[in-house]
Short mmCIF file of C-alpha atoms and ligand atoms in Angstrom, two decimals:
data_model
loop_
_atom_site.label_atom_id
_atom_site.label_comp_id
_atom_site.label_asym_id
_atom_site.label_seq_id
_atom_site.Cartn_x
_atom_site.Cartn_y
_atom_site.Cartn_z
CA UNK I 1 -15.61 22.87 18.90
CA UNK I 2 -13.94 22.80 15.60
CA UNK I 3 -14.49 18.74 13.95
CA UNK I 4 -11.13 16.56 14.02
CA UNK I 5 -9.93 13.47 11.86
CA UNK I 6 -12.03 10.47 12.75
CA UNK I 7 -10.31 8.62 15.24
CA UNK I 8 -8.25 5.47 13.49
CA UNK I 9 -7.78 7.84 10.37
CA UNK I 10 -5.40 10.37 9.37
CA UNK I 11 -4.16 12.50 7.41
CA UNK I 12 -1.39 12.43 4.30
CA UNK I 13 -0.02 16.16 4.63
CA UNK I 14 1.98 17.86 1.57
CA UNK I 15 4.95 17.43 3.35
CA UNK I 16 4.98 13.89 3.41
CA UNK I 17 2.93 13.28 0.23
CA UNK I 18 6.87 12.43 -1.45
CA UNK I 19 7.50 9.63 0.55
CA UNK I 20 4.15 7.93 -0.26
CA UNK I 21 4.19 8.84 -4.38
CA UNK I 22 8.49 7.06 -4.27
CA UNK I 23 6.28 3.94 -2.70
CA UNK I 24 3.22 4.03 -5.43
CA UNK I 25 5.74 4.84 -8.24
CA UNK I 26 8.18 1.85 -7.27
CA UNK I 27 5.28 -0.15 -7.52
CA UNK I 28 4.02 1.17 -11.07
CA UNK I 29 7.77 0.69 -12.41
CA UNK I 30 8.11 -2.86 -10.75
CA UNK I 31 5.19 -5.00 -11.29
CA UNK I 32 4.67 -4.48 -15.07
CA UNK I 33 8.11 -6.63 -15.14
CA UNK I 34 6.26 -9.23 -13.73
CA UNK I 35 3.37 -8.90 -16.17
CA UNK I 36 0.83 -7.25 -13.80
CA UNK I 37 -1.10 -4.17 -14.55
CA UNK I 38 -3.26 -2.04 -12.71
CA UNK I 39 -6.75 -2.79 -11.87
CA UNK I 40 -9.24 -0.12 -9.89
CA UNK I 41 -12.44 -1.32 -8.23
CA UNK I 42 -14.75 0.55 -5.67
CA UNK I 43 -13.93 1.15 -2.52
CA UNK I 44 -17.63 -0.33 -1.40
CA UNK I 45 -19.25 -3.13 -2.36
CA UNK I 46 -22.26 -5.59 -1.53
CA UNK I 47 -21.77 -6.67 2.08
CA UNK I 48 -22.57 -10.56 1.00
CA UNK I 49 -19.54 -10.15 -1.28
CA UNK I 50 -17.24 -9.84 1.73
CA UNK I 51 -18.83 -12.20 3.65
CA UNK I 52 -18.88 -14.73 1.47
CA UNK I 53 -15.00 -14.37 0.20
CA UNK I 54 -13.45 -13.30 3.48
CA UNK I 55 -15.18 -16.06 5.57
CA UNK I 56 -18.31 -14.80 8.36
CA UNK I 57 -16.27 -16.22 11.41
CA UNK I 58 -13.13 -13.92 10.70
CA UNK I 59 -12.69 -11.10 12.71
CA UNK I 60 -12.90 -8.93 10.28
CA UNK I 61 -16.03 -9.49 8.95
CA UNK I 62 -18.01 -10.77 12.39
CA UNK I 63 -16.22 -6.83 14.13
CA UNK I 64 -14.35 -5.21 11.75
CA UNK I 65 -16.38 -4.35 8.88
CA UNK I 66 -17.67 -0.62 8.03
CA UNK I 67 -21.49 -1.91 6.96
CA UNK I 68 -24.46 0.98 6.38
CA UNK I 69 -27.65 0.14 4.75
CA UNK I 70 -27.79 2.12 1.38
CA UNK I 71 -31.27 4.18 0.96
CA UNK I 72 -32.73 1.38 -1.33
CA UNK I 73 -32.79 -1.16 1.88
CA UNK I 74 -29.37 -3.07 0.21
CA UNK I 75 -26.58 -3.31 2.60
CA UNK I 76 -23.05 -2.04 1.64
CA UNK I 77 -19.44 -2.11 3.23
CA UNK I 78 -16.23 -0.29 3.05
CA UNK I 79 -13.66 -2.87 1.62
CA UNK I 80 -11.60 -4.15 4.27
CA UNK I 81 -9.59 -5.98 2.46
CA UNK I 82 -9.04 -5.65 -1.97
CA UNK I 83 -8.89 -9.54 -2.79
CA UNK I 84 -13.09 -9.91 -3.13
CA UNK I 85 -13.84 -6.51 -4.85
CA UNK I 86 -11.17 -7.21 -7.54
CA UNK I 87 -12.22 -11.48 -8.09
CA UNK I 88 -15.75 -9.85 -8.25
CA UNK I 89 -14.20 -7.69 -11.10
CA UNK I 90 -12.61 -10.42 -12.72
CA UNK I 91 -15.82 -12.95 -12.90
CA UNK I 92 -18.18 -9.68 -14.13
CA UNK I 93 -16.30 -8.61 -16.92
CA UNK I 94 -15.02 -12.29 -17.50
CA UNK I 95 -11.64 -11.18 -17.45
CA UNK I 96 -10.09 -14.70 -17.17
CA UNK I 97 -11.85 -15.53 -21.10
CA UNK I 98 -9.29 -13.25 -22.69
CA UNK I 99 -6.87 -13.92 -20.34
CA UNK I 100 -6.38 -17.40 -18.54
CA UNK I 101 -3.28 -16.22 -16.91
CA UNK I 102 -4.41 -12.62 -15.37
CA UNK I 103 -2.24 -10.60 -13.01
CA UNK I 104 -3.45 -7.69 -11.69
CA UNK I 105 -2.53 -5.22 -9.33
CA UNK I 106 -4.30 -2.36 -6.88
CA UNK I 107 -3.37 0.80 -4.98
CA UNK I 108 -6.12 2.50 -2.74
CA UNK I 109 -7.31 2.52 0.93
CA UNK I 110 -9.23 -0.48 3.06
CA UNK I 111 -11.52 0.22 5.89
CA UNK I 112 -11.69 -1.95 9.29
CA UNK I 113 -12.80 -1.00 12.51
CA UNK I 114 -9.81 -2.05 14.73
CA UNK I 115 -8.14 -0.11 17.66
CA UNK I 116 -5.97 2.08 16.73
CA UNK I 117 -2.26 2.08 17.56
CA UNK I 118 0.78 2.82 15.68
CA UNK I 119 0.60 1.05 12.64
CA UNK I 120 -3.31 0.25 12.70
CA UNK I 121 -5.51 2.45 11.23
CA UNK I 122 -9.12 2.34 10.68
CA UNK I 123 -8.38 3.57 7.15
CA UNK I 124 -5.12 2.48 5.95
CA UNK I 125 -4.03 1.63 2.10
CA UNK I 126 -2.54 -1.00 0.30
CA UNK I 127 -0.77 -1.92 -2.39
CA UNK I 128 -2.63 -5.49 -3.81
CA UNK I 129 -1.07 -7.81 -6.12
CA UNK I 130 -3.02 -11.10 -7.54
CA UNK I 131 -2.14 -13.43 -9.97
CA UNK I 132 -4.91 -15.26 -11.61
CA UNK I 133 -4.87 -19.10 -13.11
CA UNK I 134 -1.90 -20.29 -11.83
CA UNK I 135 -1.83 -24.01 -10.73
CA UNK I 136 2.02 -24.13 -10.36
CA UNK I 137 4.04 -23.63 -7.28
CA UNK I 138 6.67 -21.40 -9.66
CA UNK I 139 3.56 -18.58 -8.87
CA UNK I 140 3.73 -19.19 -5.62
CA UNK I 141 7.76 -18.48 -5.85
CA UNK I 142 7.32 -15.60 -8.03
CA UNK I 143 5.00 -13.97 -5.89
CA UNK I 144 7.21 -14.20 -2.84
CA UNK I 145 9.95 -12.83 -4.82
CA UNK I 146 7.66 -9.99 -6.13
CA UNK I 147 6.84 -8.96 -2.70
CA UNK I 148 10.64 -8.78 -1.81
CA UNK I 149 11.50 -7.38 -4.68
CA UNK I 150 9.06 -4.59 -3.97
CA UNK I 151 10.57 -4.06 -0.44
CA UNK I 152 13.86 -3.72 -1.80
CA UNK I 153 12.68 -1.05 -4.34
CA UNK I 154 11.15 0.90 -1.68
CA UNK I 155 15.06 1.35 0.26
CA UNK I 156 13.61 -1.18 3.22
CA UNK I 157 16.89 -2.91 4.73
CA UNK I 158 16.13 -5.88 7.38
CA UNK I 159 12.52 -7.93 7.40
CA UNK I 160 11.76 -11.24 7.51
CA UNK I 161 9.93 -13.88 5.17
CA UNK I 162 7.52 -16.49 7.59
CA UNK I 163 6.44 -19.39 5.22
CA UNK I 164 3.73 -21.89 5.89
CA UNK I 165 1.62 -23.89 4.38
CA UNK I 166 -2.19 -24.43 6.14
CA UNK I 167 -2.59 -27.27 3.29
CA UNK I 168 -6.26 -26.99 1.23
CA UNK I 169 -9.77 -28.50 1.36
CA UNK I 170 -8.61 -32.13 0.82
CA UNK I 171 -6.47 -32.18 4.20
CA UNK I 172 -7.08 -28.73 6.20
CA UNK I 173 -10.87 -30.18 7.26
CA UNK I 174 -9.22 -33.68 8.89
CA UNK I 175 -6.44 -31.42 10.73
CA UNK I 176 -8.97 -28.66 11.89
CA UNK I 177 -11.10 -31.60 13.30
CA UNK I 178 -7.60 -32.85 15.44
CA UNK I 179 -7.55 -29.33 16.26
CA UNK I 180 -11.08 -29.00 17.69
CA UNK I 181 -10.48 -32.38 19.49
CA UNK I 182 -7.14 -30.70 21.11
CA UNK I 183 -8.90 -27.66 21.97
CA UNK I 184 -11.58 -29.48 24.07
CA UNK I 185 -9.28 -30.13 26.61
CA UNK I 186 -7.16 -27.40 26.07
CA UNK I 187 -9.75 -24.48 25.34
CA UNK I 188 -11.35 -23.92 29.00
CA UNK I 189 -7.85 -22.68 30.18
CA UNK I 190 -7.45 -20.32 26.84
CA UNK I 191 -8.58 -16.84 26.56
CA UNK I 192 -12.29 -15.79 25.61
CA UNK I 193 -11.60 -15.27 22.10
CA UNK I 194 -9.47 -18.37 21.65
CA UNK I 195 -12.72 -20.75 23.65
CA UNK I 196 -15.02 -18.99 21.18
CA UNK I 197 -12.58 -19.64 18.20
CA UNK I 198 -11.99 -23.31 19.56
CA UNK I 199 -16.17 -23.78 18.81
CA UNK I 200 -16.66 -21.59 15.34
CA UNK I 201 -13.09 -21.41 14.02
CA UNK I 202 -10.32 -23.20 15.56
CA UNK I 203 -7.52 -22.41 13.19
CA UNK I 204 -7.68 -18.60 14.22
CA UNK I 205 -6.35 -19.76 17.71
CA UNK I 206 -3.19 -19.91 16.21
CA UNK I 207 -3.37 -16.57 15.15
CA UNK I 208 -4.11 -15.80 19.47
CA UNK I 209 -1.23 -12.97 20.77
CA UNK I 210 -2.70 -13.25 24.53
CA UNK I 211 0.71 -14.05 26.25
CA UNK I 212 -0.29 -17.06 28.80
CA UNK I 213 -1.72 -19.09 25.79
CA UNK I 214 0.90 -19.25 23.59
CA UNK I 215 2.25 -22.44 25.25
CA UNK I 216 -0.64 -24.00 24.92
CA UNK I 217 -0.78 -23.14 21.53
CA UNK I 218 2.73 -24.46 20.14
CA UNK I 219 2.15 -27.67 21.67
CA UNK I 220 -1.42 -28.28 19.61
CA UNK I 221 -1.43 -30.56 16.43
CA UNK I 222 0.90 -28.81 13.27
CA UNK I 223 -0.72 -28.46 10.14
CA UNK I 224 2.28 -29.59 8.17
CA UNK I 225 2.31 -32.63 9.70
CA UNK I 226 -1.40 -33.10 8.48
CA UNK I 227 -0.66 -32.10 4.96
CA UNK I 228 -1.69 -34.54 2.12
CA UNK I 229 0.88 -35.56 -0.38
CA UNK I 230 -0.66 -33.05 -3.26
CA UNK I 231 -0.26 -30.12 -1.02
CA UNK I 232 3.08 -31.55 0.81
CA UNK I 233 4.77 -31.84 -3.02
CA UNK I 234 3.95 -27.98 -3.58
CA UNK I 235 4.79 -26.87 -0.49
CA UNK I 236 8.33 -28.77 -1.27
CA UNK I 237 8.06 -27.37 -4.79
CA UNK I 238 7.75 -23.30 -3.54
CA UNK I 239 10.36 -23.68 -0.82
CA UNK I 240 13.11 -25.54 -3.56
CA UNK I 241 12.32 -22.49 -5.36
CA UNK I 242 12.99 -19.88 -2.81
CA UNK I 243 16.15 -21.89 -2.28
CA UNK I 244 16.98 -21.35 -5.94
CA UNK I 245 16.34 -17.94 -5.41
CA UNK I 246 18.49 -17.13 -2.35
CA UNK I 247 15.84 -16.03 -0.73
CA UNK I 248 15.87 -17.09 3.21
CA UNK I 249 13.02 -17.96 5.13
CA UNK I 250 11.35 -18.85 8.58
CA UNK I 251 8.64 -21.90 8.70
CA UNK I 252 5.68 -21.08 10.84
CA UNK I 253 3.39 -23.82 11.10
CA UNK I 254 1.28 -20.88 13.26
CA UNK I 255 1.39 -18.55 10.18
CA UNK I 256 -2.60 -18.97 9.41
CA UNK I 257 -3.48 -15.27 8.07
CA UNK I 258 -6.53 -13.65 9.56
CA UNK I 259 -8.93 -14.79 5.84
CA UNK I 260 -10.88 -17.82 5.73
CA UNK I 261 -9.85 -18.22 1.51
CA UNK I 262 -6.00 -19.28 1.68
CA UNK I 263 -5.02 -22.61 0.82
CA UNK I 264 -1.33 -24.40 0.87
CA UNK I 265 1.09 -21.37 0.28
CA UNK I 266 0.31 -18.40 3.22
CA UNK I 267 3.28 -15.86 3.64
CA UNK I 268 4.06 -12.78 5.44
CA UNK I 269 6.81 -10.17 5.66
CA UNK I 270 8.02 -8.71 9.23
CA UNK I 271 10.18 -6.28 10.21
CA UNK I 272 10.88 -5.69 14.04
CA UNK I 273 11.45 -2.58 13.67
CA UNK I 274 7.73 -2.11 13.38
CA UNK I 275 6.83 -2.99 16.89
CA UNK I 276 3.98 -5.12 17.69
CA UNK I 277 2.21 -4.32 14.37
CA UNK I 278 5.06 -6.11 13.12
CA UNK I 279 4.37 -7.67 9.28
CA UNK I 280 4.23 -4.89 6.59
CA UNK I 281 3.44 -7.90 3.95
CA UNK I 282 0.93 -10.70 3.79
CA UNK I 283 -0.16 -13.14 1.27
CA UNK I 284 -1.02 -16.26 -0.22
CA UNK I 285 -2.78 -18.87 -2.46
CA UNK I 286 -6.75 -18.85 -2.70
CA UNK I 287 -7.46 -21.69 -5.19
CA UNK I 288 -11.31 -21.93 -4.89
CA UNK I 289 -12.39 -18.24 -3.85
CA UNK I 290 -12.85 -17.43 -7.62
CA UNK I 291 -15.62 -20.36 -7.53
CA UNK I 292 -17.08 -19.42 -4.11
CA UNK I 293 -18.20 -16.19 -6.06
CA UNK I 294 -19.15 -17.82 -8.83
CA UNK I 295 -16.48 -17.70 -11.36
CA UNK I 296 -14.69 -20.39 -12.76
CA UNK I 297 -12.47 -22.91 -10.98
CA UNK I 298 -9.11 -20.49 -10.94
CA UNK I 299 -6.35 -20.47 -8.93
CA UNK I 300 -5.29 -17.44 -7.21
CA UNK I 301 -1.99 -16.17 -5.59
CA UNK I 302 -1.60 -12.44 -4.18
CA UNK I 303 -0.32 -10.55 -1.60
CA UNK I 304 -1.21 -6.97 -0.15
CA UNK I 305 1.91 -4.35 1.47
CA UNK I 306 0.40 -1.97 4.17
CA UNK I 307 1.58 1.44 3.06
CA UNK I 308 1.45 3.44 6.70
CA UNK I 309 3.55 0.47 8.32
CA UNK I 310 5.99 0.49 4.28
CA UNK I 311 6.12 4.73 5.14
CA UNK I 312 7.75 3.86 8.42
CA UNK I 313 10.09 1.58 6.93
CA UNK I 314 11.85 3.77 4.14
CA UNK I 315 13.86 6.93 4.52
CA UNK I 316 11.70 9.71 3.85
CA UNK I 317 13.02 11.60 0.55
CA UNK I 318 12.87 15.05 2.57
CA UNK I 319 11.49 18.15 1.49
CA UNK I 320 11.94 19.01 -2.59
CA UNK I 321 12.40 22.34 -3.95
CA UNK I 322 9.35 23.13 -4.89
CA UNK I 323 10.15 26.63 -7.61
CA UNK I 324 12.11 26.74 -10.35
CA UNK I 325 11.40 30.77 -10.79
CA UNK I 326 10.13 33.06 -8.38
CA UNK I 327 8.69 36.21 -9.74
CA UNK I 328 9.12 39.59 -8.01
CA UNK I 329 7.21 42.32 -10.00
CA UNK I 330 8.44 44.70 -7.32
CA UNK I 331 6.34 47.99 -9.09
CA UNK I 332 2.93 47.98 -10.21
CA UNK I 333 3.56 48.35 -14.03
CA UNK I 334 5.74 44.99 -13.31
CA UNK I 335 2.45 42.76 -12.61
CA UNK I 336 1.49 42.11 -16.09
CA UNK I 337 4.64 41.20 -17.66
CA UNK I 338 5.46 38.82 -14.59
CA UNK I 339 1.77 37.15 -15.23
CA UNK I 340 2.78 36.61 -18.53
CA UNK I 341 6.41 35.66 -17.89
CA UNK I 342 4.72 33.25 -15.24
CA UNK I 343 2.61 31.62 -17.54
CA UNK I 344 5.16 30.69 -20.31
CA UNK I 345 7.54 29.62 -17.66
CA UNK I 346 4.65 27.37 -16.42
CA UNK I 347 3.81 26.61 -19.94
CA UNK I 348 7.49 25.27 -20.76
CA UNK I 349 7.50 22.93 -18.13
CA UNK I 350 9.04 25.16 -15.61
CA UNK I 351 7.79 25.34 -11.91
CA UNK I 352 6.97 29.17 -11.73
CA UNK I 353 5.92 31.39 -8.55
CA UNK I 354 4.65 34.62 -7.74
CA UNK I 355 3.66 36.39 -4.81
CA UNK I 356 0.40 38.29 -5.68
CA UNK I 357 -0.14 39.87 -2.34
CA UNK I 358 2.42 42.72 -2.70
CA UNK I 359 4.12 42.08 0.42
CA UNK I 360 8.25 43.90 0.75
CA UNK I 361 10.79 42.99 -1.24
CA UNK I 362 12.38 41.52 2.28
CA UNK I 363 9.51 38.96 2.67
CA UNK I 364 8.82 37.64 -0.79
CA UNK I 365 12.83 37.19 -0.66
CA UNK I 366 12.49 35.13 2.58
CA UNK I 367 9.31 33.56 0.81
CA UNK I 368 11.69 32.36 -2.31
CA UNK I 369 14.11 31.06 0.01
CA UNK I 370 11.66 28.72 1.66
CA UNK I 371 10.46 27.62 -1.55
CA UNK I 372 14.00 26.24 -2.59
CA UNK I 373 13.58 28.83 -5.46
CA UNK I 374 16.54 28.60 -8.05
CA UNK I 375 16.33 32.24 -9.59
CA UNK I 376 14.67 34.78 -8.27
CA UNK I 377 13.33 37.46 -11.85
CA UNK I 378 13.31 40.86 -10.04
CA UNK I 379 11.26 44.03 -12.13
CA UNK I 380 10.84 47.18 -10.36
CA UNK I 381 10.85 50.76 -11.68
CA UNK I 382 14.72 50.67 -12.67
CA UNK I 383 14.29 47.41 -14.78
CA UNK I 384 10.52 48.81 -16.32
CA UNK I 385 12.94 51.92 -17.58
CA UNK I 386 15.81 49.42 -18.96
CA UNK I 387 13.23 46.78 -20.18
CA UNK I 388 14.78 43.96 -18.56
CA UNK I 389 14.63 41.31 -15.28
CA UNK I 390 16.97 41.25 -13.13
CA UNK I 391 17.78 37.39 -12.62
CA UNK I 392 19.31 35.94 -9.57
CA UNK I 393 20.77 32.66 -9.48
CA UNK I 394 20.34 31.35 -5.75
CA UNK I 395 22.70 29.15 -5.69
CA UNK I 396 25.34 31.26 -6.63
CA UNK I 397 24.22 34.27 -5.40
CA UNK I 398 24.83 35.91 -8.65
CA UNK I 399 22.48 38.40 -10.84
CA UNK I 400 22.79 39.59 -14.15
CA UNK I 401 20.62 41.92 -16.52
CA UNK I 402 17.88 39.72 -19.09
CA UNK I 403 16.69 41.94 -20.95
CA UNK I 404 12.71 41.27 -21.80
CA UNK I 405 12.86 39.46 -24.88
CA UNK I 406 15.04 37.04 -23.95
CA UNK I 407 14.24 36.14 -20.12
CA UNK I 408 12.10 33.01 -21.20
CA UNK I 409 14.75 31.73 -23.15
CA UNK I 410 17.16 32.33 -20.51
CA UNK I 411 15.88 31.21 -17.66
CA UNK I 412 14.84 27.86 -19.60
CA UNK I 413 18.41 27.54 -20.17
CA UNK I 414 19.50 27.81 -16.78
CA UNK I 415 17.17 26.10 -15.00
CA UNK I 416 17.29 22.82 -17.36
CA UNK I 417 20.95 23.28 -17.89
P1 ATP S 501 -2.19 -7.68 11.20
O1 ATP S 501 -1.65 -9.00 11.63
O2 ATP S 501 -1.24 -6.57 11.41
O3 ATP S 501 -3.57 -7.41 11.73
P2 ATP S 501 -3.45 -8.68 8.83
O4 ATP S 501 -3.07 -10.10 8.83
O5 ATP S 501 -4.79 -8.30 9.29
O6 ATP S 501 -2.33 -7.80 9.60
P3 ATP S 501 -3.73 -8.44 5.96
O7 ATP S 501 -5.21 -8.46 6.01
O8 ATP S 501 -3.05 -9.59 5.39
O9 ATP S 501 -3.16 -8.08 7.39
O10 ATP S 501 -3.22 -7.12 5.22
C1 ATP S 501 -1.92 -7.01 4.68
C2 ATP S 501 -1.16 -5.88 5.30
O11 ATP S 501 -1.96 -4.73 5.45
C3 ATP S 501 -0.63 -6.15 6.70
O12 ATP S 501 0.55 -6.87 6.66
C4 ATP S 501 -0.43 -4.75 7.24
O13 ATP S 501 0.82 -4.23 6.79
C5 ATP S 501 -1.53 -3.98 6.58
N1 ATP S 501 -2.65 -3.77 7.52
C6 ATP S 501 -3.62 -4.62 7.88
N2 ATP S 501 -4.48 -4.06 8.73
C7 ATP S 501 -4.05 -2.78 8.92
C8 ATP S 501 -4.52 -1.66 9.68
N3 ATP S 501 -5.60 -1.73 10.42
N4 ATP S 501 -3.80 -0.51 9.62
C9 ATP S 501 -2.68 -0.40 8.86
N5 ATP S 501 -2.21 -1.42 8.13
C10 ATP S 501 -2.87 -2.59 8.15
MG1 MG S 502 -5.52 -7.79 11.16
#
């Protein structure tokens, strides 16, 4: 039996490695605008740091979570999620005392142990942005814009923005308690997850997808209709601003996000032509989780892009050319001046090629071909007696006679010209 991918995981192969460096480099060229640079954190960390920031009645840290005990007895996890690992960062090297108004950003893969479908992996990447300090609803605003922005970077046409608000820990505990109430009655006729969530965490009902209960859940108590009049302002506040912007939106009072740590602003971006795993986007505002962990009172206001679901979204680039030169050193006295050739060619920038296994002049032609190669250099016996390469231009389908000396030069010129 020969040992396959573990299941939920997979695989980026060379031919679609393009498409995923167009998304990481958008990202590296847009964010900076915004004033965010990159930050890089573990990809494991203390299990009490997860279960702490995400929240221990979530889903994904009461099923989702990749925990092993280390050798010492300490318990560890895969991150499922970057928002902990990088606010633990940010209290431990006290990033916020040199800079009150930090904005960071992450690239890297996140680990949760979900069923896998199209779209849902069990490792799967992200690209994490979090802004730092910022009381104001402009950051809110900003953020949302970002995340757009980033979309439309990345070549994706139609998606959606779903706004909410699930208001903060002046108002949210007086509407989860109306909730609760609701749910009493309403709970017995729900499905088993949403009768367990009505006991430990009734605001992940609304997250429920199970079919017969979502009339049941559109007709419970609204959150925005519980919000108090600090969060109800900035709510009003972020959506004047998207207005400003142009930028259209959908309310969704349901729009709760799967982590405990949001407060007033949550967001996400859909597109439908994602299928069920339909939001590529999700984000929000986590005033307080900097605290929790034991940093100082800071605002917080990030999103994270799923990459796999981003990939399916965006034209792929298709294949490159991958050589510039392609060496044929067709007789044996040919090897070393092609190795050397090769090397200056590689040296000057140029993407050089040889095939070392000696195979006919038919196959290493077919093998140039199939590389995109833009000039073939040809040297067998008759060019060893003239001193020269023999230099075909692909494209063209032209050759000419370089003599030694001057081959680097000339092909340099060609292929940058
Ligand atoms: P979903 O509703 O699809 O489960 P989520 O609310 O759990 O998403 P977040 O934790 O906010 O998602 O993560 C942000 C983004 O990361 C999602 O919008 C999605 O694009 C992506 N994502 C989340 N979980 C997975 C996964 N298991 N496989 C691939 N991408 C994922
Ligand atoms: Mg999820």
């Amino acid at each position: 039996m020969t040992i396959q991918a573990v299941r939920g995981t997979r695989d980026v192969l060379p031919e679609e490695v393009g498409a995923w460096h167009a998304l990481e480099d958008a990202a590296r060229r847009l964010f900076p605008r915004y004033g965010y640079r990159e930050i890089r954190t573990p990809v494991f960390e203390e299990t009490e740091l997860f279960a702490r920031g995400i929240g221990a009645e979530t889903d994904i840290v009461a099923k989702e979570m990749y925990t092993f005990a280390d050798r010492d007895g300490g318990s560890l996890t895969l991150r499922p999620e970057a928002t902990a690992g990088i606010v633990r960062a940010v209290i431990e090297h006290n990033l916020m005392g040199t800079d009150p108004a930090l904005k960071v950003y992450a690239v890297g893969p996140m680990f949760r142990r979900e069923r896998p479908q199209k779209g849902r992996y069990r490792q799967f990447h992200q690209v994490d942005v979090e802004a730092f300090g910022y009381q104001s609803p402009t950051i809110d605003a900003e953020t949302i814009e970002l995340a757009l922005a980033y979309l439309d970077a990345c070549g994706v046409g139609q998606h959606e923005l779903v706004l909410n608000s699930v208001g903060d820990r002046h108002c949210r505990p007086a509407y989860v308690q109306r909730l609760r109430e609701a749910l009493q009655e309403k709970a017995p006729s729900m499905c088993a997850d949403c009768r367990r969530r009505a006991e430990t965490n009734p605001l992940r009902v609304l997250d429920c997808k199970v079919p017969g209960d979502q009339a049941v859940i559109d007709a419970l108590p609204r959150i925005t209709d519980h919000l108090c009049p600090e969060c109800a302002e900035h709510f009003a506040e972020v959506r004047r601003q998207l207005d400003l912007l142009g930028i259209p939106y959908r309310l969704s009072h349901r729009l709760v996000r799967g982590l405990d740590y949001y407060v007033r602003t949550t967001f996400e971006v859909t597109s439908d032509r994602l299928g069920s795993q339909s939001s590529v986007i999700g984000g929000g505002r986590y005033d307080g989780l900097v605290k929790d962990l034991g940093g100082p009172d800071a605002a917080g206001v990030g999103f994270a892009v799923g990459m796999e679901r981003l990939a399916l979204l965006v034209p792929s680039p298709g294949g490159r050319a991958r050589c510039d030169v392609f060496l044929m050193p067709l007789a044996k006295a040919a090897l070393d001046p092609a190795l050397r050739l090769q090397r200056e060619l590689r040296q000057a920038g140029l993407r050089a090629m040889l095939d070392p296994e000696g195979r006919s002049f038919k196959s290493r032609m077919k093998q140039a071909d199939k590389l995109g190669a833009r000039f073939v250099a040809i040297m067998g016996d008759d060019e060893i007696a003239r001193g020269a390469w023999t230099v075909r231009d692909m494209a063209r389908s032209e050759q000419q006679d370089v003599p030694e000396e001057r081959v680097l030069d000339h092909l340099k010129e060609k292929a940058n010209g």
